[in-house]
C-alpha atoms as an extended CHARMM CRD file, in Angstrom:
* protein
*
       141  EXT
         1         1  ALA       CA             -8.6740000000       17.2140000000      -40.2630000000  PROA      1               0.0000000000
         2         2  MET       CA             -9.0850000000       13.5500000000      -41.1450000000  PROA      2               0.0000000000
         3         3  PHE       CA            -12.7340000000       14.0540000000      -41.9460000000  PROA      3               0.0000000000
         4         4  ASN       CA            -11.7240000000       16.8760000000      -44.2740000000  PROA      4               0.0000000000
         5         5  ARG       CA             -9.2770000000       14.5920000000      -46.1020000000  PROA      5               0.0000000000
         6         6  VAL       CA            -12.0520000000       12.1350000000      -46.7940000000  PROA      6               0.0000000000
         7         7  LEU       CA            -14.4220000000       14.8300000000      -48.0370000000  PROA      7               0.0000000000
         8         8  GLY       CA            -12.3310000000       17.1780000000      -50.0910000000  PROA      8               0.0000000000
         9         9  GLN       CA             -8.5450000000       17.1320000000      -49.6780000000  PROA      9               0.0000000000
        10        10  GLY       CA             -6.6740000000       15.4850000000      -52.4640000000  PROA      10              0.0000000000
        11        11  THR       CA             -7.4620000000       13.4750000000      -55.5550000000  PROA      11              0.0000000000
        12        12  ALA       CA             -8.7870000000       10.4810000000      -53.5750000000  PROA      12              0.0000000000
        13        13  SER       CA            -11.3990000000       12.6650000000      -51.7580000000  PROA      13              0.0000000000
        14        14  ARG       CA            -15.1220000000       12.2500000000      -52.3140000000  PROA      14              0.0000000000
        15        15  LEU       CA            -15.5970000000       15.6770000000      -53.8350000000  PROA      15              0.0000000000
        16        16  PHE       CA            -12.7010000000       15.3060000000      -56.2880000000  PROA      16              0.0000000000
        17        17  SER       CA            -13.4680000000       11.7770000000      -57.3660000000  PROA      17              0.0000000000
        18        18  ASP       CA            -17.2400000000       12.3470000000      -57.7540000000  PROA      18              0.0000000000
        19        19  VAL       CA            -17.8000000000       16.0330000000      -58.6590000000  PROA      19              0.0000000000
        20        20  ARG       CA            -14.7100000000       16.2900000000      -60.8660000000  PROA      20              0.0000000000
        21        21  GLU       CA            -14.0780000000       12.8140000000      -62.1960000000  PROA      21              0.0000000000
        22        22  THR       CA            -17.5560000000       11.2600000000      -62.3450000000  PROA      22              0.0000000000
        23        23  LEU       CA            -19.8420000000       14.2020000000      -62.8710000000  PROA      23              0.0000000000
        24        24  ASN       CA            -17.3880000000       16.4090000000      -64.8070000000  PROA      24              0.0000000000
        25        25  LEU       CA            -18.7540000000       19.5550000000      -63.1770000000  PROA      25              0.0000000000
        26        26  THR       CA            -15.3900000000       21.1880000000      -62.4670000000  PROA      26              0.0000000000
        27        27  TYR       CA            -11.7090000000       21.0740000000      -63.1080000000  PROA      27              0.0000000000
        28        28  ASN       CA            -10.8440000000       21.3800000000      -59.4150000000  PROA      28              0.0000000000
        29        29  ILE       CA            -12.6730000000       21.1540000000      -56.1170000000  PROA      29              0.0000000000
        30        30  ASN       CA            -11.3760000000       20.9630000000      -52.5600000000  PROA      30              0.0000000000
        31        31  SER       CA            -12.3640000000       21.5920000000      -48.9800000000  PROA      31              0.0000000000
        32        32  SER       CA            -10.3850000000       23.0270000000      -46.1280000000  PROA      32              0.0000000000
        33        33  VAL       CA            -10.6380000000       23.6460000000      -42.4250000000  PROA      33              0.0000000000
        34        34  ALA       CA             -9.1850000000       26.6800000000      -40.6960000000  PROA      34              0.0000000000
        35        35  PRO       CA             -9.4340000000       26.0460000000      -36.9830000000  PROA      35              0.0000000000
        36        36  ALA       CA             -9.8960000000       28.8710000000      -34.4950000000  PROA      36              0.0000000000
        37        37  LYS       CA            -10.3660000000       29.2550000000      -30.7870000000  PROA      37              0.0000000000
        38        38  GLY       CA            -13.9670000000       30.3320000000      -31.4510000000  PROA      38              0.0000000000
        39        39  VAL       CA            -15.7520000000       29.1780000000      -34.6090000000  PROA      39              0.0000000000
        40        40  GLY       CA            -13.4410000000       27.8760000000      -37.2880000000  PROA      40              0.0000000000
        41        41  VAL       CA            -14.0080000000       28.0750000000      -41.0210000000  PROA      41              0.0000000000
        42        42  PHE       CA            -14.8810000000       25.1070000000      -43.2070000000  PROA      42              0.0000000000
        43        43  ALA       CA            -14.8270000000       25.9280000000      -46.8860000000  PROA      43              0.0000000000
        44        44  ILE       CA            -15.3920000000       24.2050000000      -50.2140000000  PROA      44              0.0000000000
        45        45  ARG       CA            -13.7440000000       25.8660000000      -53.2310000000  PROA      45              0.0000000000
        46        46  THR       CA            -14.5710000000       25.2520000000      -56.8620000000  PROA      46              0.0000000000
        47        47  GLN       CA            -15.9730000000       26.9470000000      -59.9400000000  PROA      47              0.0000000000
        48        48  SER       CA            -18.4030000000       25.6810000000      -62.5080000000  PROA      48              0.0000000000
        49        49  GLN       CA            -20.7090000000       26.8020000000      -65.2850000000  PROA      49              0.0000000000
        50        50  LYS       CA            -23.2930000000       24.3650000000      -63.9480000000  PROA      50              0.0000000000
        51        51  VAL       CA            -23.9220000000       26.0760000000      -60.5300000000  PROA      51              0.0000000000
        52        52  SER       CA            -27.1540000000       24.2830000000      -59.6130000000  PROA      52              0.0000000000
        53        53  GLU       CA            -25.7320000000       20.8300000000      -60.3620000000  PROA      53              0.0000000000
        54        54  MET       CA            -22.5120000000       21.6810000000      -58.4970000000  PROA      54              0.0000000000
        55        55  VAL       CA            -24.3360000000       22.9200000000      -55.3700000000  PROA      55              0.0000000000
        56        56  ASN       CA            -26.5780000000       19.8660000000      -55.3230000000  PROA      56              0.0000000000
        57        57  ALA       CA            -23.5380000000       17.5360000000      -55.6440000000  PROA      57              0.0000000000
        58        58  ILE       CA            -21.6830000000       19.3620000000      -52.8360000000  PROA      58              0.0000000000
        59        59  PHE       CA            -24.6480000000       19.1950000000      -50.4490000000  PROA      59              0.0000000000
        60        60  LYS       CA            -25.0590000000       15.5030000000      -51.2690000000  PROA      60              0.0000000000
        61        61  HSD       CA            -21.5240000000       14.8900000000      -50.0430000000  PROA      61              0.0000000000
        62        62  ILE       CA            -21.9860000000       17.0350000000      -46.9510000000  PROA      62              0.0000000000
        63        63  ASP       CA            -25.0920000000       15.0340000000      -46.1340000000  PROA      63              0.0000000000
        64        64  ARG       CA            -23.1650000000       11.7910000000      -46.5900000000  PROA      64              0.0000000000
        65        65  ALA       CA            -20.3670000000       13.0480000000      -44.3310000000  PROA      65              0.0000000000
        66        66  VAL       CA            -22.8650000000       13.7980000000      -41.5310000000  PROA      66              0.0000000000
        67        67  ASN       CA            -24.9030000000       10.6280000000      -41.9360000000  PROA      67              0.0000000000
        68        68  GLU       CA            -22.5110000000        7.8970000000      -43.1490000000  PROA      68              0.0000000000
        69        69  ASP       CA            -19.1620000000        6.5470000000      -41.9670000000  PROA      69              0.0000000000
        70        70  PRO       CA            -16.4300000000        6.7250000000      -44.5740000000  PROA      70              0.0000000000
        71        71  THR       CA            -15.5650000000        3.5200000000      -46.4030000000  PROA      71              0.0000000000
        72        72  GLU       CA            -12.5630000000        1.5370000000      -45.2160000000  PROA      72              0.0000000000
        73        73  LYS       CA            -10.6210000000        2.6850000000      -48.3320000000  PROA      73              0.0000000000
        74        74  GLU       CA            -11.4840000000        6.3700000000      -47.8170000000  PROA      74              0.0000000000
        75        75  PHE       CA            -10.5170000000        6.1400000000      -44.1820000000  PROA      75              0.0000000000
        76        76  ASP       CA             -7.2570000000        4.2880000000      -44.7890000000  PROA      76              0.0000000000
        77        77  ILE       CA             -6.1940000000        6.8140000000      -47.4340000000  PROA      77              0.0000000000
        78        78  ALA       CA             -6.9300000000        9.7620000000      -45.1120000000  PROA      78              0.0000000000
        79        79  LYS       CA             -5.3500000000        8.1780000000      -42.0850000000  PROA      79              0.0000000000
        80        80  SER       CA             -2.1070000000        7.0880000000      -43.7160000000  PROA      80              0.0000000000
        81        81  GLY       CA             -1.8770000000       10.4030000000      -45.5480000000  PROA      81              0.0000000000
        82        82  MET       CA             -2.0450000000       12.3600000000      -42.3380000000  PROA      82              0.0000000000
        83        83  ALA       CA              0.4510000000       10.0730000000      -40.4820000000  PROA      83              0.0000000000
        84        84  GLN       CA              2.9180000000        9.9000000000      -43.3500000000  PROA      84              0.0000000000
        85        85  SER       CA              2.8510000000       13.5950000000      -44.2360000000  PROA      85              0.0000000000
        86        86  PHE       CA              3.4900000000       14.8020000000      -40.6870000000  PROA      86              0.0000000000
        87        87  PRO       CA              7.3250000000       14.6560000000      -40.9010000000  PROA      87              0.0000000000
        88        88  LEU       CA              7.1310000000       16.9230000000      -43.9770000000  PROA      88              0.0000000000
        89        89  GLU       CA              5.2690000000       19.4890000000      -41.8410000000  PROA      89              0.0000000000
        90        90  ILE       CA              8.2140000000       19.9560000000      -39.4280000000  PROA      90              0.0000000000
        91        91  GLU       CA             11.1690000000       20.1030000000      -41.7870000000  PROA      91              0.0000000000
        92        92  VAL       CA             12.0860000000       23.7790000000      -41.3950000000  PROA      92              0.0000000000
        93        93  ALA       CA             12.1950000000       26.2850000000      -38.5610000000  PROA      93              0.0000000000
        94        94  GLY       CA              9.1300000000       28.1790000000      -39.7710000000  PROA      94              0.0000000000
        95        95  GLN       CA              7.0240000000       24.9850000000      -39.7790000000  PROA      95              0.0000000000
        96        96  ILE       CA              8.2430000000       24.0990000000      -36.2720000000  PROA      96              0.0000000000
        97        97  ALA       CA              7.4140000000       27.5900000000      -35.0970000000  PROA      97              0.0000000000
        98        98  GLY       CA              3.9290000000       27.2120000000      -36.5330000000  PROA      98              0.0000000000
        99        99  LYS       CA              3.4160000000       24.0140000000      -34.5520000000  PROA      99              0.0000000000
       100       100  VAL       CA              4.6480000000       25.6860000000      -31.3630000000  PROA      100             0.0000000000
       101       101  ASP       CA              2.1870000000       28.5920000000      -32.0730000000  PROA      101             0.0000000000
       102       102  THR       CA             -0.6830000000       26.1180000000      -32.5070000000  PROA      102             0.0000000000
       103       103  GLN       CA              0.3230000000       24.3320000000      -29.2750000000  PROA      103             0.0000000000
       104       104  ILE       CA              0.3440000000       27.5690000000      -27.3350000000  PROA      104             0.0000000000
       105       105  THR       CA             -2.7870000000       28.9790000000      -28.9130000000  PROA      105             0.0000000000
       106       106  TYR       CA             -4.9470000000       25.9590000000      -28.1910000000  PROA      106             0.0000000000
       107       107  GLY       CA             -3.2690000000       24.9570000000      -24.9090000000  PROA      107             0.0000000000
       108       108  LEU       CA             -2.2260000000       21.5340000000      -26.2440000000  PROA      108             0.0000000000
       109       109  ALA       CA             -0.3550000000       19.1260000000      -23.9980000000  PROA      109             0.0000000000
       110       110  PRO       CA              3.4430000000       19.5130000000      -23.8600000000  PROA      110             0.0000000000
       111       111  ASP       CA              3.8530000000       16.1660000000      -25.7050000000  PROA      111             0.0000000000
       112       112  TYR       CA              1.0750000000       16.7780000000      -28.2680000000  PROA      112             0.0000000000
       113       113  TRP       CA              3.3320000000       16.9110000000      -31.3720000000  PROA      113             0.0000000000
       114       114  LYS       CA              5.5860000000       14.1380000000      -30.0300000000  PROA      114             0.0000000000
       115       115  THR       CA              2.5810000000       11.8180000000      -29.8770000000  PROA      115             0.0000000000
       116       116  TYR       CA              0.6800000000       13.2910000000      -32.8780000000  PROA      116             0.0000000000
       117       117  ARG       CA              1.2770000000       10.3330000000      -35.2770000000  PROA      117             0.0000000000
       118       118  ASP       CA              0.2590000000        7.8440000000      -32.6360000000  PROA      118             0.0000000000
       119       119  GLN       CA             -2.9200000000        9.8710000000      -32.0420000000  PROA      119             0.0000000000
       120       120  VAL       CA             -3.6350000000        9.9340000000      -35.7640000000  PROA      120             0.0000000000
       121       121  LEU       CA             -3.0960000000        6.1620000000      -36.0560000000  PROA      121             0.0000000000
       122       122  ALA       CA             -5.4550000000        5.5680000000      -33.0440000000  PROA      122             0.0000000000
       123       123  VAL       CA             -8.3940000000        7.2100000000      -34.8110000000  PROA      123             0.0000000000
       124       124  GLN       CA            -11.0990000000        4.7290000000      -35.8150000000  PROA      124             0.0000000000
       125       125  ARG       CA            -13.2540000000        4.8960000000      -38.9410000000  PROA      125             0.0000000000
       126       126  THR       CA            -16.4190000000        5.3610000000      -36.8370000000  PROA      126             0.0000000000
       127       127  ASP       CA            -14.9180000000        8.3890000000      -35.0480000000  PROA      127             0.0000000000
       128       128  LEU       CA            -15.2330000000       10.6790000000      -38.1200000000  PROA      128             0.0000000000
       129       129  ARG       CA            -19.0010000000       10.8640000000      -38.5670000000  PROA      129             0.0000000000
       130       130  PRO       CA            -19.7400000000       12.1700000000      -35.0440000000  PROA      130             0.0000000000
       131       131  VAL       CA            -17.1230000000       14.9160000000      -35.6150000000  PROA      131             0.0000000000
       132       132  ALA       CA            -18.7560000000       15.8840000000      -38.8930000000  PROA      132             0.0000000000
       133       133  LYS       CA            -22.2170000000       15.8280000000      -37.3210000000  PROA      133             0.0000000000
       134       134  LYS       CA            -21.0360000000       18.0240000000      -34.4190000000  PROA      134             0.0000000000
       135       135  ASN       CA            -19.1820000000       20.5370000000      -36.5520000000  PROA      135             0.0000000000
       136       136  ILE       CA            -21.1810000000       20.8750000000      -39.7580000000  PROA      136             0.0000000000
       137       137  HSD       CA            -24.3560000000       22.7520000000      -39.2620000000  PROA      137             0.0000000000
       138       138  GLN       CA            -26.5120000000       22.2130000000      -42.2980000000  PROA      138             0.0000000000
       139       139  VAL       CA            -28.8600000000       24.8940000000      -43.5730000000  PROA      139             0.0000000000
       140       140  PRO       CA            -32.0100000000       23.5680000000      -45.2920000000  PROA      140             0.0000000000
       141       141  VAL       CA            -32.1060000000       24.5690000000      -48.9500000000  PROA      141             0.0000000000
């Protein structure tokens, strides 16, 4: 999740700041991760009239994610965003039920959500690249 924040979640992400702001190839671009017990889904969503340039820019950032650690600034924004937004994810009964469902589905420890923010804050910048490398399987183009 933290890797995804660096790559494509929010206006401070690599995809948004480069592909939208610098290259002007799209109005909006984002990435998301939908975990699953088997193979989860990682998706990048956008639209552009300049498809070739867009695809090249996206693959450049995927390559960077797999081969380079995020900068300190990218990491700090992602980490603090995850830690600070967590209380907003458990405000209503439906959100809490969703967290319980996730805990049961994935067999998470009984104190997983109680210690979640501490776990997020314990992540180190150099922890993200190995996760990206393990979970993103690049197809040569």
